mmCIF file with all atom_site columns, C-alpha atoms in Angstrom:
data_model
loop_
_atom_site.group_PDB
_atom_site.id
_atom_site.type_symbol
_atom_site.label_atom_id
_atom_site.label_alt_id
_atom_site.label_comp_id
_atom_site.label_asym_id
_atom_site.label_entity_id
_atom_site.label_seq_id
_atom_site.pdbx_PDB_ins_code
_atom_site.Cartn_x
_atom_site.Cartn_y
_atom_site.Cartn_z
_atom_site.occupancy
_atom_site.B_iso_or_equiv
_atom_site.pdbx_formal_charge
_atom_site.auth_seq_id
_atom_site.auth_comp_id
_atom_site.auth_asym_id
_atom_site.auth_atom_id
_atom_site.pdbx_PDB_model_num
ATOM 1  C CA . MET A 1 1  ? -32.248 41.484 65.242 1.00 91.00 ? 1  MET A CA 1
ATOM 2  C CA . SER A 1 2  ? -29.374 42.450 67.906 1.00 94.00 ? 2  SER A CA 1
ATOM 3  C CA . LEU A 1 3  ? -27.836 40.884 71.069 1.00 93.00 ? 3  LEU A CA 1
ATOM 4  C CA . ASP A 1 4  ? -25.385 42.304 73.714 1.00 94.00 ? 4  ASP A CA 1
ATOM 5  C CA . ILE A 1 5  ? -24.489 41.102 77.082 1.00 92.00 ? 5  ILE A CA 1
ATOM 6  C CA . LEU A 1 6  ? -25.763 42.742 80.131 1.00 90.00 ? 6  LEU A CA 1
ATOM 7  C CA . ASP A 1 7  ? -23.337 43.456 82.969 1.00 86.00 ? 7  ASP A CA 1
ATOM 8  C CA . TYR A 1 8  ? -26.398 43.558 85.472 1.00 81.00 ? 8  TYR A CA 1
ATOM 9  C CA . GLN A 1 9  ? -26.745 40.947 87.991 1.00 80.00 ? 9  GLN A CA 1
ATOM 10 C CA . GLU A 1 10 ? -30.561 41.532 89.055 1.00 85.00 ? 10 GLU A CA 1
ATOM 11 C CA . SER A 1 11 ? -33.106 39.102 88.564 1.00 88.00 ? 11 SER A CA 1
ATOM 12 C CA . LEU A 1 12 ? -34.844 38.286 85.198 1.00 89.00 ? 12 LEU A CA 1
ATOM 13 C CA . GLU A 1 13 ? -37.837 39.665 86.136 1.00 91.00 ? 13 GLU A CA 1
ATOM 14 C CA . VAL A 1 14 ? -36.433 43.065 87.191 1.00 92.00 ? 14 VAL A CA 1
ATOM 15 C CA . LEU A 1 15 ? -34.109 43.292 84.231 1.00 92.00 ? 15 LEU A CA 1
ATOM 16 C CA . VAL A 1 16 ? -37.222 42.842 82.000 1.00 94.00 ? 16 VAL A CA 1
ATOM 17 C CA . GLU A 1 17 ? -39.371 45.460 84.019 1.00 94.00 ? 17 GLU A CA 1
ATOM 18 C CA . GLN A 1 18 ? -36.223 47.990 83.602 1.00 93.00 ? 18 GLN A CA 1
ATOM 19 C CA . CYS A 1 19 ? -36.072 47.487 80.137 1.00 93.00 ? 19 CYS A CA 1
ATOM 20 C CA . MET A 1 20 ? -39.982 47.937 79.736 1.00 94.00 ? 20 MET A CA 1
ATOM 21 C CA . GLN A 1 21 ? -39.404 51.469 81.537 1.00 95.00 ? 21 GLN A CA 1
ATOM 22 C CA . TYR A 1 22 ? -36.525 52.382 79.322 1.00 93.00 ? 22 TYR A CA 1
ATOM 23 C CA . MET A 1 23 ? -38.529 51.808 76.402 1.00 92.00 ? 23 MET A CA 1
ATOM 24 C CA . LYS A 1 24 ? -41.579 53.531 77.650 1.00 91.00 ? 24 LYS A CA 1
ATOM 25 C CA . ILE A 1 25 ? -38.899 56.719 77.972 1.00 93.00 ? 25 ILE A CA 1
ATOM 26 C CA . LEU A 1 26 ? -37.397 56.515 74.696 1.00 91.00 ? 26 LEU A CA 1
ATOM 27 C CA . PHE A 1 27 ? -40.666 55.888 72.890 1.00 90.00 ? 27 PHE A CA 1
ATOM 28 C CA . PRO A 1 28 ? -43.388 57.708 74.685 1.00 91.00 ? 28 PRO A CA 1
ATOM 29 C CA . GLY A 1 29 ? -46.375 56.779 72.624 1.00 91.00 ? 29 GLY A CA 1
ATOM 30 C CA . SER A 1 30 ? -45.561 52.865 72.368 1.00 94.00 ? 30 SER A CA 1
ATOM 31 C CA . ILE A 1 31 ? -48.052 50.380 73.386 1.00 95.00 ? 31 ILE A CA 1
ATOM 32 C CA . ILE A 1 32 ? -46.669 47.061 75.171 1.00 95.00 ? 32 ILE A CA 1
ATOM 33 C CA . TYR A 1 33 ? -48.647 44.166 74.250 1.00 94.00 ? 33 TYR A CA 1
ATOM 34 C CA . GLU A 1 34 ? -47.667 41.073 75.894 1.00 95.00 ? 34 GLU A CA 1
ATOM 35 C CA . ARG A 1 35 ? -44.826 39.935 78.298 1.00 96.00 ? 35 ARG A CA 1
ATOM 36 C CA . GLY A 1 36 ? -43.846 36.478 79.178 1.00 95.00 ? 36 GLY A CA 1
ATOM 37 C CA . ASN A 1 37 ? -41.199 33.923 80.499 1.00 95.00 ? 37 ASN A CA 1
ATOM 38 C CA . ILE A 1 38 ? -40.066 30.958 78.639 1.00 94.00 ? 38 ILE A CA 1
ATOM 39 C CA . ASN A 1 39 ? -38.480 28.082 80.786 1.00 90.00 ? 39 ASN A CA 1
ATOM 40 C CA . GLY A 1 40 ? -37.512 30.440 83.445 1.00 89.00 ? 40 GLY A CA 1
ATOM 41 C CA . PHE A 1 41 ? -34.429 31.410 81.501 1.00 91.00 ? 41 PHE A CA 1
ATOM 42 C CA . THR A 1 42 ? -35.849 33.958 78.957 1.00 94.00 ? 42 THR A CA 1
ATOM 43 C CA . GLY A 1 43 ? -38.270 37.192 79.746 1.00 96.00 ? 43 GLY A CA 1
ATOM 44 C CA . TRP A 1 44 ? -39.517 38.875 77.000 1.00 97.00 ? 44 TRP A CA 1
ATOM 45 C CA . PHE A 1 45 ? -41.972 41.819 75.812 1.00 97.00 ? 45 PHE A CA 1
ATOM 46 C CA . ASP A 1 46 ? -43.323 43.096 72.605 1.00 97.00 ? 46 ASP A CA 1
ATOM 47 C CA . SER A 1 47 ? -44.564 46.573 71.446 1.00 97.00 ? 47 SER A CA 1
ATOM 48 C CA . LYS A 1 48 ? -45.821 48.899 68.843 1.00 97.00 ? 48 LYS A CA 1
ATOM 49 C CA . VAL A 1 49 ? -43.829 51.831 68.440 1.00 96.00 ? 49 VAL A CA 1
ATOM 50 C CA . PHE A 1 50 ? -44.096 54.900 66.624 1.00 94.00 ? 50 PHE A CA 1
ATOM 51 C CA . MET A 1 51 ? -41.071 56.501 65.080 1.00 90.00 ? 51 MET A CA 1
ATOM 52 C CA . GLY A 1 52 ? -42.026 59.714 63.167 1.00 90.00 ? 52 GLY A CA 1
ATOM 53 C CA . LYS A 1 53 ? -44.430 58.218 60.293 1.00 93.00 ? 53 LYS A CA 1
ATOM 54 C CA . GLU A 1 54 ? -43.450 54.632 60.678 1.00 95.00 ? 54 GLU A CA 1
ATOM 55 C CA . ILE A 1 55 ? -44.914 52.173 62.906 1.00 97.00 ? 55 ILE A CA 1
ATOM 56 C CA . TYR A 1 56 ? -42.816 49.216 64.059 1.00 97.00 ? 56 TYR A CA 1
ATOM 57 C CA . TYR A 1 57 ? -43.128 46.039 66.116 1.00 98.00 ? 57 TYR A CA 1
ATOM 58 C CA . LYS A 1 58 ? -40.314 45.355 68.441 1.00 97.00 ? 58 LYS A CA 1
ATOM 59 C CA . LEU A 1 59 ? -39.961 42.366 70.568 1.00 97.00 ? 59 LEU A CA 1
ATOM 60 C CA . TYR A 1 60 ? -37.336 42.492 73.234 1.00 97.00 ? 60 TYR A CA 1
ATOM 61 C CA . PHE A 1 61 ? -35.911 39.656 75.366 1.00 97.00 ? 61 PHE A CA 1
ATOM 62 C CA . ILE A 1 62 ? -33.413 38.828 78.209 1.00 95.00 ? 62 ILE A CA 1
ATOM 63 C CA . VAL A 1 63 ? -31.700 35.363 78.225 1.00 94.00 ? 63 VAL A CA 1
ATOM 64 C CA . ALA A 1 64 ? -30.104 34.455 81.337 1.00 90.00 ? 64 ALA A CA 1
ATOM 65 C CA . LYS A 1 65 ? -27.695 31.353 81.130 1.00 83.00 ? 65 LYS A CA 1
ATOM 66 C CA . GLN A 1 66 ? -24.526 30.430 82.630 1.00 83.00 ? 66 GLN A CA 1
ATOM 67 C CA . GLY A 1 67 ? -24.369 33.390 85.001 1.00 83.00 ? 67 GLY A CA 1
ATOM 68 C CA . ARG A 1 68 ? -24.462 35.731 82.271 1.00 87.00 ? 68 ARG A CA 1
ATOM 69 C CA . ASN A 1 69 ? -27.582 37.953 80.685 1.00 91.00 ? 69 ASN A CA 1
ATOM 70 C CA . VAL A 1 70 ? -27.881 38.486 76.929 1.00 93.00 ? 70 VAL A CA 1
ATOM 71 C CA . PHE A 1 71 ? -30.383 41.341 76.008 1.00 94.00 ? 71 PHE A CA 1
ATOM 72 C CA . GLY A 1 72 ? -31.844 41.115 72.388 1.00 96.00 ? 72 GLY A CA 1
ATOM 73 C CA . SER A 1 73 ? -34.514 42.970 70.437 1.00 96.00 ? 73 SER A CA 1
ATOM 74 C CA . PHE A 1 74 ? -36.185 42.279 66.868 1.00 97.00 ? 74 PHE A CA 1
ATOM 75 C CA . GLN A 1 75 ? -37.664 44.959 65.197 1.00 97.00 ? 75 GLN A CA 1
ATOM 76 C CA . CYS A 1 76 ? -39.675 44.596 61.826 1.00 98.00 ? 76 CYS A CA 1
ATOM 77 C CA . ARG A 1 77 ? -42.633 47.108 60.104 1.00 97.00 ? 77 ARG A CA 1
ATOM 78 C CA . PHE A 1 78 ? -45.914 46.814 62.010 1.00 97.00 ? 78 PHE A CA 1
ATOM 79 C CA . VAL A 1 79 ? -47.761 45.434 59.126 1.00 97.00 ? 79 VAL A CA 1
ATOM 80 C CA . ASP A 1 80 ? -45.453 42.501 59.224 1.00 97.00 ? 80 ASP A CA 1
ATOM 81 C CA . TYR A 1 81 ? -45.478 41.442 62.801 1.00 95.00 ? 81 TYR A CA 1
ATOM 82 C CA . ASP A 1 82 ? -48.115 38.732 62.539 1.00 96.00 ? 82 ASP A CA 1
ATOM 83 C CA . ARG A 1 83 ? -45.572 36.886 60.221 1.00 97.00 ? 83 ARG A CA 1
ATOM 84 C CA . TRP A 1 84 ? -42.482 37.432 62.188 1.00 97.00 ? 84 TRP A CA 1
ATOM 85 C CA . LYS A 1 85 ? -43.651 36.898 65.923 1.00 97.00 ? 85 LYS A CA 1
ATOM 86 C CA . PRO A 1 86 ? -44.347 33.407 65.808 1.00 97.00 ? 86 PRO A CA 1
ATOM 87 C CA . GLN A 1 87 ? -40.884 33.009 64.135 1.00 97.00 ? 87 GLN A CA 1
ATOM 88 C CA . MET A 1 88 ? -39.220 35.075 66.946 1.00 96.00 ? 88 MET A CA 1
ATOM 89 C CA . MET A 1 89 ? -41.015 32.921 69.352 1.00 96.00 ? 89 MET A CA 1
ATOM 90 C CA . ARG A 1 90 ? -39.898 29.820 68.067 1.00 96.00 ? 90 ARG A CA 1
ATOM 91 C CA . VAL A 1 91 ? -36.310 31.081 68.512 1.00 95.00 ? 91 VAL A CA 1
ATOM 92 C CA . LEU A 1 92 ? -36.842 32.280 71.906 1.00 95.00 ? 92 LEU A CA 1
ATOM 93 C CA . ASN A 1 93 ? -37.930 28.687 72.619 1.00 93.00 ? 93 ASN A CA 1
ATOM 94 C CA . GLN A 1 94 ? -34.920 27.128 70.982 1.00 92.00 ? 94 GLN A CA 1
ATOM 95 C CA . ILE A 1 95 ? -32.223 29.448 73.043 1.00 87.00 ? 95 ILE A CA 1
ATOM 96 C CA . SER A 1 96 ? -34.077 29.139 76.238 1.00 82.00 ? 96 SER A CA 1
#
């Protein structure tokens, strides 16, 4: 999992959409599964990403709080995503 501060002031919806577009450029064969918004403060989307011979589950999220935007991502092997996604959604609900 990684976190970083975004210096962009666009709306949460615009930032999530831009991240989805960047992800499709970086990982052209990727598949976006779901996207959502938690309490109006956290936008997220998840995907299946092919990297060489490996397949990964990636969850990207942006938390907008106190005038700051925090970008985060989580990655695990795709075979483990059903175990990790519920855990990560609980984390996002707690920080929203």
